[in-house]
């Protein structure tokens, strides 16, 4: 099952350790901000499946090596290479589902679903930066810890992509329109914001994280967390919910922008400028996905839909251009195509949504069979 065997003396990219009753997963690519690749996802899947059956493991926790955070997202440079190949070849979404990125996402989303249904407590330490794929490893956990260093977000529309890893499920379940704001602007959430947005549960000052992990070796997680948790400070995001709900409840991205620009508050004007910098096509697909995720019956159903959109995005100009501008060249001036919201047609949006035949993710169908 392993995608790439570890070679030479390179340190393992994920550390898997048992300490007493705690199964500890440490993402260990600190120079890449612990960005998740395929072999890391497979290593975590294997450990979780083993610990499901191991009675000596009572609690699982996930944390990140280094000072900067849990996880910046996915292995975006590999995704860029696959998208370039797909566009050069004129590949269809169906063909792209069998690319390395398509196969990575398949296992990553299976992992996201397993985390959400894990039969043991799964404690996510969301210290520092937690974006994109990092939210998939933490946001579906039973116990989600944030610290004063937390910076949490779904940055995908800024690279011509669409929130994935169950992100649209979480965003659609944030109060009011807060999730729509976070997705369309890629706003970063503090610990308090993340708790208000229902992306996290407990505030623990970062200085207590090592002691918390030690305590989890021997102690029920609810009791261990209660020893170190403090009330979170007030959330600036929650304080803005009035205008956020009024503006983002519109049915189209154009109307949302119109309301943000007409609101008069500087925060709304800033949000409008943030939205205008994102991929127009990605914005329209994202809004559609968020509305659909609200009425979905399960995380698995949403993951199936996100998988269709993700592999379709691999065949687009905007994903290549967005990763180039934000992550590779870092000029931060992507040239989107279509360049404006008005130029994104209904057909452009539909092109992201097609079913994938025998390459569907199929996690909702598998879950229904499971529970019959
Ligand atoms: C949007 C993303 C990602 C991003 C920037 C975005 C993403 C990701 C990284 C990343 C990871 C490791 C690094 C790094 C950037 O950036 O998914 O510099 O070392 O992994 O705007 O989705």
mmCIF file of C-alpha atoms and ligand atoms in Angstrom:
data_model
loop_
_atom_site.group_PDB
_atom_site.id
_atom_site.type_symbol
_atom_site.label_atom_id
_atom_site.label_comp_id
_atom_site.label_asym_id
_atom_site.label_seq_id
_atom_site.Cartn_x
_atom_site.Cartn_y
_atom_site.Cartn_z
ATOM 1 C CA UNK A 1 0.000 0.000 0.000
ATOM 2 C CA UNK A 2 2.894 2.367 0.711
ATOM 3 C CA UNK A 3 3.265 4.914 -2.121
ATOM 4 C CA UNK A 4 6.970 5.613 -1.743
ATOM 5 C CA UNK A 5 9.208 3.701 0.617
ATOM 6 C CA UNK A 6 11.336 5.846 2.917
ATOM 7 C CA UNK A 7 14.870 5.795 1.533
ATOM 8 C CA UNK A 8 18.323 6.373 2.972
ATOM 9 C CA UNK A 9 18.529 8.198 6.245
ATOM 10 C CA UNK A 10 15.827 10.782 5.513
ATOM 11 C CA UNK A 11 13.692 11.201 8.634
ATOM 12 C CA UNK A 12 10.191 9.734 8.375
ATOM 13 C CA UNK A 13 7.642 12.313 7.203
ATOM 14 C CA UNK A 14 5.152 11.113 9.799
ATOM 15 C CA UNK A 15 6.121 9.797 13.242
ATOM 16 C CA UNK A 16 3.842 7.074 14.590
ATOM 17 C CA UNK A 17 4.387 6.349 18.299
ATOM 18 C CA UNK A 18 2.595 4.679 21.181
ATOM 19 C CA UNK A 19 3.001 6.274 24.618
ATOM 20 C CA UNK A 20 0.964 4.405 27.219
ATOM 21 C CA UNK A 21 -2.649 4.634 26.121
ATOM 22 C CA UNK A 22 -1.931 7.371 23.561
ATOM 23 C CA UNK A 23 -1.334 6.766 19.873
ATOM 24 C CA UNK A 24 0.575 9.857 18.720
ATOM 25 C CA UNK A 25 0.813 10.994 15.089
ATOM 26 C CA UNK A 26 3.372 13.750 14.418
ATOM 27 C CA UNK A 27 3.512 15.330 10.962
ATOM 28 C CA UNK A 28 7.248 15.667 10.406
ATOM 29 C CA UNK A 29 8.017 17.830 7.379
ATOM 30 C CA UNK A 30 8.607 21.093 9.240
ATOM 31 C CA UNK A 31 10.453 22.789 6.332
ATOM 32 C CA UNK A 32 7.312 22.353 4.177
ATOM 33 C CA UNK A 33 5.076 23.369 7.068
ATOM 34 C CA UNK A 34 4.134 19.683 7.374
ATOM 35 C CA UNK A 35 2.257 19.778 4.050
ATOM 36 C CA UNK A 36 0.517 16.449 3.503
ATOM 37 C CA UNK A 37 1.573 14.157 0.649
ATOM 38 C CA UNK A 38 0.256 10.776 -0.469
ATOM 39 C CA UNK A 39 2.642 8.572 1.490
ATOM 40 C CA UNK A 40 1.967 10.574 4.669
ATOM 41 C CA UNK A 41 -1.785 10.110 4.223
ATOM 42 C CA UNK A 42 -1.279 6.343 3.744
ATOM 43 C CA UNK A 43 0.947 6.120 6.830
ATOM 44 C CA UNK A 44 -1.704 7.861 8.951
ATOM 45 C CA UNK A 45 -4.484 5.673 7.507
ATOM 46 C CA UNK A 46 -2.505 2.512 8.375
ATOM 47 C CA UNK A 47 -1.849 3.690 11.938
ATOM 48 C CA UNK A 48 -5.470 4.637 12.572
ATOM 49 C CA UNK A 49 -6.722 1.310 11.229
ATOM 50 C CA UNK A 50 -4.239 -0.587 13.405
ATOM 51 C CA UNK A 51 -5.099 1.441 16.519
ATOM 52 C CA UNK A 52 -8.821 0.840 15.956
ATOM 53 C CA UNK A 53 -8.138 -2.834 16.801
ATOM 54 C CA UNK A 54 -5.438 -2.228 19.457
ATOM 55 C CA UNK A 55 -7.042 -2.215 22.912
ATOM 56 C CA UNK A 56 -3.923 -0.655 24.452
ATOM 57 C CA UNK A 57 -4.613 2.550 22.492
ATOM 58 C CA UNK A 58 -7.407 4.482 24.198
ATOM 59 C CA UNK A 59 -6.875 7.901 22.592
ATOM 60 C CA UNK A 60 -5.219 9.142 19.397
ATOM 61 C CA UNK A 61 -3.656 12.611 18.986
ATOM 62 C CA UNK A 62 -2.204 14.418 15.978
ATOM 63 C CA UNK A 63 0.333 17.237 16.140
ATOM 64 C CA UNK A 64 2.963 18.870 13.919
ATOM 65 C CA UNK A 65 6.762 19.033 14.233
ATOM 66 C CA UNK A 66 8.469 22.423 14.275
ATOM 67 C CA UNK A 67 7.392 25.842 15.397
ATOM 68 C CA UNK A 68 5.140 26.982 12.580
ATOM 69 C CA UNK A 69 2.052 24.859 12.817
ATOM 70 C CA UNK A 70 0.163 21.602 12.345
ATOM 71 C CA UNK A 71 -0.080 21.573 8.535
ATOM 72 C CA UNK A 72 -0.142 24.136 5.678
ATOM 73 C CA UNK A 73 -2.222 21.988 3.350
ATOM 74 C CA UNK A 74 -1.549 19.559 0.561
ATOM 75 C CA UNK A 75 1.568 18.888 -1.485
ATOM 76 C CA UNK A 76 0.732 21.763 -3.780
ATOM 77 C CA UNK A 77 3.805 21.609 -6.026
ATOM 78 C CA UNK A 78 2.992 18.017 -7.036
ATOM 79 C CA UNK A 79 -0.583 19.094 -7.713
ATOM 80 C CA UNK A 80 0.736 21.900 -9.945
ATOM 81 C CA UNK A 81 2.754 19.410 -12.013
ATOM 82 C CA UNK A 82 -0.276 17.133 -12.490
ATOM 83 C CA UNK A 83 -2.507 20.032 -13.503
ATOM 84 C CA UNK A 84 0.063 21.234 -16.061
ATOM 85 C CA UNK A 85 0.208 17.755 -17.588
ATOM 86 C CA UNK A 86 -3.574 17.398 -17.617
ATOM 87 C CA UNK A 87 -4.097 20.746 -19.349
ATOM 88 C CA UNK A 88 -1.282 20.095 -21.860
ATOM 89 C CA UNK A 89 -2.900 16.782 -22.796
ATOM 90 C CA UNK A 90 -6.468 18.087 -22.766
ATOM 91 C CA UNK A 91 -7.293 15.468 -20.122
ATOM 92 C CA UNK A 92 -10.863 15.056 -18.873
ATOM 93 C CA UNK A 93 -11.783 15.065 -15.162
ATOM 94 C CA UNK A 94 -12.278 11.278 -15.483
ATOM 95 C CA UNK A 95 -8.705 10.884 -16.755
ATOM 96 C CA UNK A 96 -7.376 13.222 -14.041
ATOM 97 C CA UNK A 97 -8.939 11.088 -11.316
ATOM 98 C CA UNK A 98 -6.232 8.514 -12.145
ATOM 99 C CA UNK A 99 -3.349 11.037 -11.915
ATOM 100 C CA UNK A 100 -1.077 10.970 -8.839
ATOM 101 C CA UNK A 101 -3.032 13.911 -7.352
ATOM 102 C CA UNK A 102 -6.369 12.223 -8.072
ATOM 103 C CA UNK A 103 -5.128 9.077 -6.326
ATOM 104 C CA UNK A 104 -3.686 11.100 -3.417
ATOM 105 C CA UNK A 105 -7.006 12.889 -2.857
ATOM 106 C CA UNK A 106 -8.881 9.576 -2.952
ATOM 107 C CA UNK A 107 -6.859 8.274 0.014
ATOM 108 C CA UNK A 108 -6.827 11.658 1.759
ATOM 109 C CA UNK A 109 -10.635 11.920 1.665
ATOM 110 C CA UNK A 110 -10.979 8.323 2.887
ATOM 111 C CA UNK A 111 -8.755 9.410 5.794
ATOM 112 C CA UNK A 112 -10.892 12.518 6.450
ATOM 113 C CA UNK A 113 -14.012 10.331 6.621
ATOM 114 C CA UNK A 114 -12.284 7.784 8.905
ATOM 115 C CA UNK A 115 -11.271 10.586 11.307
ATOM 116 C CA UNK A 116 -14.873 11.816 11.513
ATOM 117 C CA UNK A 117 -16.179 8.313 12.371
ATOM 118 C CA UNK A 118 -13.200 7.182 14.460
ATOM 119 C CA UNK A 119 -14.397 4.914 17.292
ATOM 120 C CA UNK A 120 -11.869 6.293 19.800
ATOM 121 C CA UNK A 121 -11.200 9.866 20.913
ATOM 122 C CA UNK A 122 -9.066 11.675 18.303
ATOM 123 C CA UNK A 123 -7.444 14.844 19.662
ATOM 124 C CA UNK A 124 -6.223 17.376 17.063
ATOM 125 C CA UNK A 125 -3.663 19.930 18.232
ATOM 126 C CA UNK A 126 -4.400 22.848 15.879
ATOM 127 C CA UNK A 127 -1.450 24.977 16.994
ATOM 128 C CA UNK A 128 0.001 27.542 14.545
ATOM 129 C CA UNK A 129 -0.917 27.346 10.849
ATOM 130 C CA UNK A 130 -3.704 24.926 9.903
ATOM 131 C CA UNK A 131 -4.894 25.309 6.326
ATOM 132 C CA UNK A 132 -6.596 23.212 3.683
ATOM 133 C CA UNK A 133 -5.465 19.588 4.060
ATOM 134 C CA UNK A 134 -4.508 20.357 7.679
ATOM 135 C CA UNK A 135 -8.138 21.197 8.381
ATOM 136 C CA UNK A 136 -9.044 17.776 6.950
ATOM 137 C CA UNK A 137 -6.786 16.090 9.534
ATOM 138 C CA UNK A 138 -8.187 18.121 12.441
ATOM 139 C CA UNK A 139 -11.590 19.667 11.718
ATOM 140 C CA UNK A 140 -13.408 16.291 11.752
ATOM 141 C CA UNK A 141 -11.808 15.226 15.065
ATOM 142 C CA UNK A 142 -13.756 14.474 18.232
ATOM 143 C CA UNK A 143 -11.580 16.881 20.274
ATOM 144 C CA UNK A 144 -10.223 19.971 18.467
ATOM 145 C CA UNK A 145 -7.706 22.115 20.379
ATOM 146 C CA UNK A 146 -6.676 25.621 19.321
ATOM 147 C CA UNK A 147 -4.036 27.887 20.875
ATOM 148 C CA UNK A 148 -3.211 31.607 20.881
ATOM 149 C CA UNK A 149 -0.937 30.813 17.872
ATOM 150 C CA UNK A 150 -3.653 29.217 15.749
ATOM 151 C CA UNK A 151 -4.203 30.551 12.217
ATOM 152 C CA UNK A 152 -6.863 28.484 10.557
ATOM 153 C CA UNK A 153 -8.269 28.832 7.079
ATOM 154 C CA UNK A 154 -9.380 27.423 3.775
ATOM 155 C CA UNK A 155 -7.146 29.263 1.238
ATOM 156 C CA UNK A 156 -8.195 27.341 -1.876
ATOM 157 C CA UNK A 157 -10.075 30.020 -3.823
ATOM 158 C CA UNK A 158 -6.810 32.012 -3.781
ATOM 159 C CA UNK A 159 -5.110 29.308 -5.854
ATOM 160 C CA UNK A 160 -8.017 28.675 -8.246
ATOM 161 C CA UNK A 161 -9.162 25.695 -6.201
ATOM 162 C CA UNK A 162 -12.269 24.956 -4.126
ATOM 163 C CA UNK A 163 -12.450 24.039 -0.410
ATOM 164 C CA UNK A 164 -11.919 20.293 -0.080
ATOM 165 C CA UNK A 165 -11.100 17.653 2.612
ATOM 166 C CA UNK A 166 -14.649 18.061 3.953
ATOM 167 C CA UNK A 167 -14.105 21.813 4.237
ATOM 168 C CA UNK A 168 -17.397 22.634 2.532
ATOM 169 C CA UNK A 169 -19.163 20.415 5.125
ATOM 170 C CA UNK A 170 -17.544 22.354 7.997
ATOM 171 C CA UNK A 171 -17.987 25.788 6.375
ATOM 172 C CA UNK A 172 -21.651 25.092 5.648
ATOM 173 C CA UNK A 173 -22.159 24.275 9.348
ATOM 174 C CA UNK A 174 -20.595 27.461 10.693
ATOM 175 C CA UNK A 175 -23.187 29.868 12.136
ATOM 176 C CA UNK A 176 -25.031 31.983 9.587
ATOM 177 C CA UNK A 177 -22.861 32.985 6.643
ATOM 178 C CA UNK A 178 -19.523 32.952 8.482
ATOM 179 C CA UNK A 179 -18.341 29.935 6.471
ATOM 180 C CA UNK A 180 -19.235 31.641 3.188
ATOM 181 C CA UNK A 181 -17.143 34.665 4.224
ATOM 182 C CA UNK A 182 -14.200 32.460 5.262
ATOM 183 C CA UNK A 183 -14.299 30.496 1.976
ATOM 184 C CA UNK A 184 -14.729 33.406 -0.440
ATOM 185 C CA UNK A 185 -12.179 35.735 1.226
ATOM 186 C CA UNK A 186 -9.813 32.971 2.517
ATOM 187 C CA UNK A 187 -9.824 34.902 5.832
ATOM 188 C CA UNK A 188 -7.585 33.345 8.504
ATOM 189 C CA UNK A 189 -9.329 32.482 11.764
ATOM 190 C CA UNK A 190 -7.856 32.929 15.228
ATOM 191 C CA UNK A 191 -8.505 30.339 17.927
ATOM 192 C CA UNK A 192 -11.612 32.207 19.052
ATOM 193 C CA UNK A 193 -12.839 32.647 15.491
ATOM 194 C CA UNK A 194 -12.345 28.931 14.812
ATOM 195 C CA UNK A 195 -14.358 28.007 17.911
ATOM 196 C CA UNK A 196 -17.100 30.457 16.883
ATOM 197 C CA UNK A 197 -17.089 28.967 13.352
ATOM 198 C CA UNK A 198 -17.341 25.416 14.805
ATOM 199 C CA UNK A 199 -13.959 24.418 13.389
ATOM 200 C CA UNK A 200 -12.577 23.888 16.915
ATOM 201 C CA UNK A 201 -13.733 23.117 20.452
ATOM 202 C CA UNK A 202 -11.184 24.012 23.146
ATOM 203 C CA UNK A 203 -8.690 26.807 23.773
ATOM 204 C CA UNK A 204 -5.446 25.621 25.403
ATOM 205 C CA UNK A 205 -2.470 28.033 25.678
ATOM 206 C CA UNK A 206 0.393 26.629 23.584
ATOM 207 C CA UNK A 207 2.751 26.461 26.585
ATOM 208 C CA UNK A 208 0.507 23.691 28.002
ATOM 209 C CA UNK A 209 0.421 21.496 24.873
ATOM 210 C CA UNK A 210 3.380 19.271 25.918
ATOM 211 C CA UNK A 211 1.796 18.666 29.339
ATOM 212 C CA UNK A 212 -1.565 17.979 27.700
ATOM 213 C CA UNK A 213 0.000 15.332 25.416
ATOM 214 C CA UNK A 214 1.683 13.749 28.454
ATOM 215 C CA UNK A 215 -1.581 13.678 30.376
ATOM 216 C CA UNK A 216 -3.369 12.033 27.426
ATOM 217 C CA UNK A 217 -1.100 8.977 27.891
ATOM 218 C CA UNK A 218 -2.945 8.079 31.079
ATOM 219 C CA UNK A 219 -6.099 10.144 31.321
ATOM 220 C CA UNK A 220 -9.469 10.335 29.588
ATOM 221 C CA UNK A 221 -9.252 13.185 27.042
ATOM 222 C CA UNK A 222 -12.224 15.143 28.421
ATOM 223 C CA UNK A 223 -10.564 15.203 31.845
ATOM 224 C CA UNK A 224 -7.083 15.889 30.445
ATOM 225 C CA UNK A 225 -8.287 18.783 28.281
ATOM 226 C CA UNK A 226 -10.325 20.272 31.146
ATOM 227 C CA UNK A 227 -7.078 20.548 33.164
ATOM 228 C CA UNK A 228 -5.502 22.875 30.610
ATOM 229 C CA UNK A 229 -8.363 24.548 28.732
ATOM 230 C CA UNK A 230 -9.226 28.202 29.314
ATOM 231 C CA UNK A 231 -12.100 30.353 28.088
ATOM 232 C CA UNK A 232 -11.268 31.631 24.604
ATOM 233 C CA UNK A 233 -11.006 35.402 24.112
ATOM 234 C CA UNK A 234 -13.843 37.108 22.226
ATOM 235 C CA UNK A 235 -14.031 36.299 18.503
ATOM 236 C CA UNK A 236 -13.629 39.261 16.138
ATOM 237 C CA UNK A 237 -15.271 37.184 13.395
ATOM 238 C CA UNK A 238 -18.378 36.497 15.477
ATOM 239 C CA UNK A 239 -18.620 40.226 16.266
ATOM 240 C CA UNK A 240 -19.003 40.845 12.504
ATOM 241 C CA UNK A 241 -21.766 38.317 11.964
ATOM 242 C CA UNK A 242 -24.517 40.920 11.324
ATOM 243 C CA UNK A 243 -23.091 42.321 8.112
ATOM 244 C CA UNK A 244 -21.580 38.961 7.153
ATOM 245 C CA UNK A 245 -25.031 37.339 7.246
ATOM 246 C CA UNK A 246 -26.658 40.264 5.444
ATOM 247 C CA UNK A 247 -24.106 40.294 2.600
ATOM 248 C CA UNK A 248 -23.243 36.631 2.103
ATOM 249 C CA UNK A 249 -26.819 35.307 2.167
ATOM 250 C CA UNK A 250 -27.164 36.447 -1.461
ATOM 251 C CA UNK A 251 -27.547 33.728 -4.080
ATOM 252 C CA UNK A 252 -24.741 34.765 -6.416
ATOM 253 C CA UNK A 253 -21.150 35.886 -5.942
ATOM 254 C CA UNK A 254 -21.955 39.037 -7.957
ATOM 255 C CA UNK A 255 -24.767 39.961 -5.548
ATOM 256 C CA UNK A 256 -22.556 39.181 -2.504
ATOM 257 C CA UNK A 257 -19.919 41.589 -3.884
ATOM 258 C CA UNK A 258 -22.559 44.228 -4.591
ATOM 259 C CA UNK A 259 -23.773 44.020 -0.977
ATOM 260 C CA UNK A 260 -20.213 44.071 0.452
ATOM 261 C CA UNK A 261 -19.342 47.149 -1.633
ATOM 262 C CA UNK A 262 -22.559 48.919 -0.623
ATOM 263 C CA UNK A 263 -22.391 48.066 3.087
ATOM 264 C CA UNK A 264 -20.268 51.056 4.125
ATOM 265 C CA UNK A 265 -18.275 49.326 6.879
ATOM 266 C CA UNK A 266 -14.514 49.197 6.231
ATOM 267 C CA UNK A 267 -14.489 45.479 7.103
ATOM 268 C CA UNK A 268 -17.032 44.809 4.340
ATOM 269 C CA UNK A 269 -15.027 46.883 1.845
ATOM 270 C CA UNK A 270 -11.920 44.874 2.786
ATOM 271 C CA UNK A 271 -13.871 41.634 2.294
ATOM 272 C CA UNK A 272 -15.008 42.809 -1.159
ATOM 273 C CA UNK A 273 -11.392 43.515 -2.153
ATOM 274 C CA UNK A 274 -10.343 40.084 -0.832
ATOM 275 C CA UNK A 275 -13.092 38.311 -2.823
ATOM 276 C CA UNK A 276 -12.203 40.253 -5.988
ATOM 277 C CA UNK A 277 -8.630 38.921 -5.857
ATOM 278 C CA UNK A 278 -9.746 35.261 -5.990
ATOM 279 C CA UNK A 279 -10.366 33.029 -9.010
ATOM 280 C CA UNK A 280 -13.790 34.024 -10.407
ATOM 281 C CA UNK A 281 -14.544 30.465 -11.515
ATOM 282 C CA UNK A 282 -13.440 29.009 -8.174
ATOM 283 C CA UNK A 283 -15.623 31.533 -6.309
ATOM 284 C CA UNK A 284 -18.734 30.537 -8.244
ATOM 285 C CA UNK A 285 -18.094 26.816 -7.837
ATOM 286 C CA UNK A 286 -17.356 27.330 -4.125
ATOM 287 C CA UNK A 287 -20.614 29.180 -3.460
ATOM 288 C CA UNK A 288 -22.523 26.448 -5.254
ATOM 289 C CA UNK A 289 -20.714 23.750 -3.209
ATOM 290 C CA UNK A 290 -21.371 25.539 0.096
ATOM 291 C CA UNK A 291 -25.094 25.795 -0.608
ATOM 292 C CA UNK A 292 -25.224 22.121 -1.614
ATOM 293 C CA UNK A 293 -23.280 21.027 1.486
ATOM 294 C CA UNK A 294 -25.908 22.633 3.742
ATOM 295 C CA UNK A 295 -28.542 20.096 2.756
ATOM 296 C CA UNK A 296 -26.205 17.094 2.376
ATOM 297 C CA UNK A 297 -26.954 14.112 4.591
ATOM 298 C CA UNK A 298 -23.403 13.128 5.510
ATOM 299 C CA UNK A 299 -19.767 14.181 5.360
ATOM 300 C CA UNK A 300 -19.217 11.286 2.934
ATOM 301 C CA UNK A 301 -21.760 12.678 0.482
ATOM 302 C CA UNK A 302 -19.941 16.025 0.586
ATOM 303 C CA UNK A 303 -16.544 14.363 0.132
ATOM 304 C CA UNK A 304 -17.854 12.562 -2.964
ATOM 305 C CA UNK A 305 -18.888 15.924 -4.412
ATOM 306 C CA UNK A 306 -15.617 17.647 -3.426
ATOM 307 C CA UNK A 307 -13.709 14.828 -5.114
ATOM 308 C CA UNK A 308 -15.520 15.470 -8.434
ATOM 309 C CA UNK A 309 -14.713 19.178 -8.191
ATOM 310 C CA UNK A 310 -11.077 18.597 -7.186
ATOM 311 C CA UNK A 311 -10.227 16.307 -10.099
ATOM 312 C CA UNK A 312 -12.060 18.649 -12.476
ATOM 313 C CA UNK A 313 -9.982 21.551 -11.108
ATOM 314 C CA UNK A 314 -6.856 19.615 -12.167
ATOM 315 C CA UNK A 315 -7.907 20.251 -15.778
ATOM 316 C CA UNK A 316 -8.161 24.046 -15.364
ATOM 317 C CA UNK A 317 -5.922 27.023 -16.110
ATOM 318 C CA UNK A 318 -6.778 28.680 -12.797
ATOM 319 C CA UNK A 319 -5.347 25.942 -10.552
ATOM 320 C CA UNK A 320 -2.011 26.045 -12.418
ATOM 321 C CA UNK A 321 -1.927 29.852 -12.422
ATOM 322 C CA UNK A 322 -3.020 30.161 -8.784
ATOM 323 C CA UNK A 323 -0.351 27.786 -7.443
ATOM 324 C CA UNK A 324 2.239 29.492 -9.634
ATOM 325 C CA UNK A 325 1.371 32.959 -8.342
ATOM 326 C CA UNK A 326 0.870 32.133 -4.639
ATOM 327 C CA UNK A 327 3.297 29.296 -3.936
ATOM 328 C CA UNK A 328 5.897 28.873 -6.733
ATOM 329 C CA UNK A 329 6.760 32.373 -8.028
ATOM 330 C CA UNK A 330 5.103 34.142 -5.072
ATOM 331 C CA UNK A 331 4.350 37.234 -7.198
ATOM 332 C CA UNK A 332 0.779 37.063 -5.779
ATOM 333 C CA UNK A 333 -0.666 38.375 -9.042
ATOM 334 C CA UNK A 334 -2.524 35.489 -10.660
ATOM 335 C CA UNK A 335 -4.032 36.139 -14.102
ATOM 336 C CA UNK A 336 -7.325 34.298 -13.846
ATOM 337 C CA UNK A 337 -9.217 32.976 -16.866
ATOM 338 C CA UNK A 338 -12.117 33.685 -17.062
ATOM 339 C CA UNK A 339 -10.847 36.996 -15.682
ATOM 340 C CA UNK A 340 -14.114 38.330 -14.246
ATOM 341 C CA UNK A 341 -17.217 36.913 -12.579
ATOM 342 C CA UNK A 342 -19.321 38.134 -15.511
ATOM 343 C CA UNK A 343 -17.266 35.995 -17.884
ATOM 344 C CA UNK A 344 -17.774 32.753 -15.909
ATOM 345 C CA UNK A 345 -20.617 30.950 -17.680
ATOM 346 C CA UNK A 346 -23.028 28.398 -16.265
ATOM 347 C CA UNK A 347 -21.248 25.849 -18.468
ATOM 348 C CA UNK A 348 -17.891 26.776 -16.862
ATOM 349 C CA UNK A 349 -19.393 26.003 -13.435
ATOM 350 C CA UNK A 350 -21.085 22.804 -14.640
ATOM 351 C CA UNK A 351 -17.728 21.547 -15.977
ATOM 352 C CA UNK A 352 -16.553 21.159 -12.345
ATOM 353 C CA UNK A 353 -19.554 19.143 -11.233
ATOM 354 C CA UNK A 354 -19.761 16.120 -13.526
ATOM 355 C CA UNK A 355 -19.889 12.601 -12.093
ATOM 356 C CA UNK A 356 -16.873 10.372 -12.630
ATOM 357 C CA UNK A 357 -18.442 7.023 -13.525
ATOM 358 C CA UNK A 358 -16.341 4.168 -12.169
ATOM 359 C CA UNK A 359 -13.870 6.715 -10.719
ATOM 360 C CA UNK A 360 -16.346 8.271 -8.279
ATOM 361 C CA UNK A 361 -14.963 8.433 -4.734
ATOM 362 C CA UNK A 362 -18.061 6.508 -3.633
ATOM 363 C CA UNK A 363 -17.600 7.027 0.097
ATOM 364 C CA UNK A 364 -21.292 7.829 0.651
ATOM 365 C CA UNK A 365 -22.328 4.571 -1.068
ATOM 366 C CA UNK A 366 -19.752 2.622 0.980
ATOM 367 C CA UNK A 367 -21.053 4.205 4.192
ATOM 368 C CA UNK A 368 -24.702 3.386 3.349
ATOM 369 C CA UNK A 369 -23.725 -0.244 2.725
ATOM 370 C CA UNK A 370 -21.821 -0.253 6.045
ATOM 371 C CA UNK A 371 -24.759 0.917 8.073
ATOM 372 C CA UNK A 372 -27.466 -1.276 6.503
HETATM 373 C C1 LIG B 1 -3.531 27.658 -0.899
HETATM 374 C C2 LIG B 1 -3.252 26.363 -0.570
HETATM 375 C C3 LIG B 1 -1.963 25.998 -0.109
HETATM 376 C C4 LIG B 1 -0.972 26.992 -0.009
HETATM 377 C C5 LIG B 1 -1.275 28.307 -0.370
HETATM 378 C C6 LIG B 1 -2.532 28.620 -0.802
HETATM 379 C C7 LIG B 1 -1.607 24.672 0.249
HETATM 380 C C8 LIG B 1 -0.258 24.443 0.679
HETATM 381 C C9 LIG B 1 0.667 25.485 0.748
HETATM 382 C C10 LIG B 1 2.038 25.350 1.173
HETATM 383 C C11 LIG B 1 2.527 24.219 1.764
HETATM 384 C C12 LIG B 1 3.834 24.106 2.172
HETATM 385 C C13 LIG B 1 4.700 25.155 2.011
HETATM 386 C C14 LIG B 1 4.215 26.310 1.428
HETATM 387 C C15 LIG B 1 2.895 26.412 1.024
HETATM 388 O O1 LIG B 1 0.272 26.729 0.409
HETATM 389 O O2 LIG B 1 -2.450 23.742 0.179
HETATM 390 O O3 LIG B 1 5.052 27.358 1.270
HETATM 391 O O4 LIG B 1 6.011 25.072 2.394
HETATM 392 O O5 LIG B 1 0.077 23.191 0.995
HETATM 393 O O6 LIG B 1 -2.825 29.920 -1.150
HETATM 394 O O7 LIG B 1 -4.220 25.423 -0.653
#
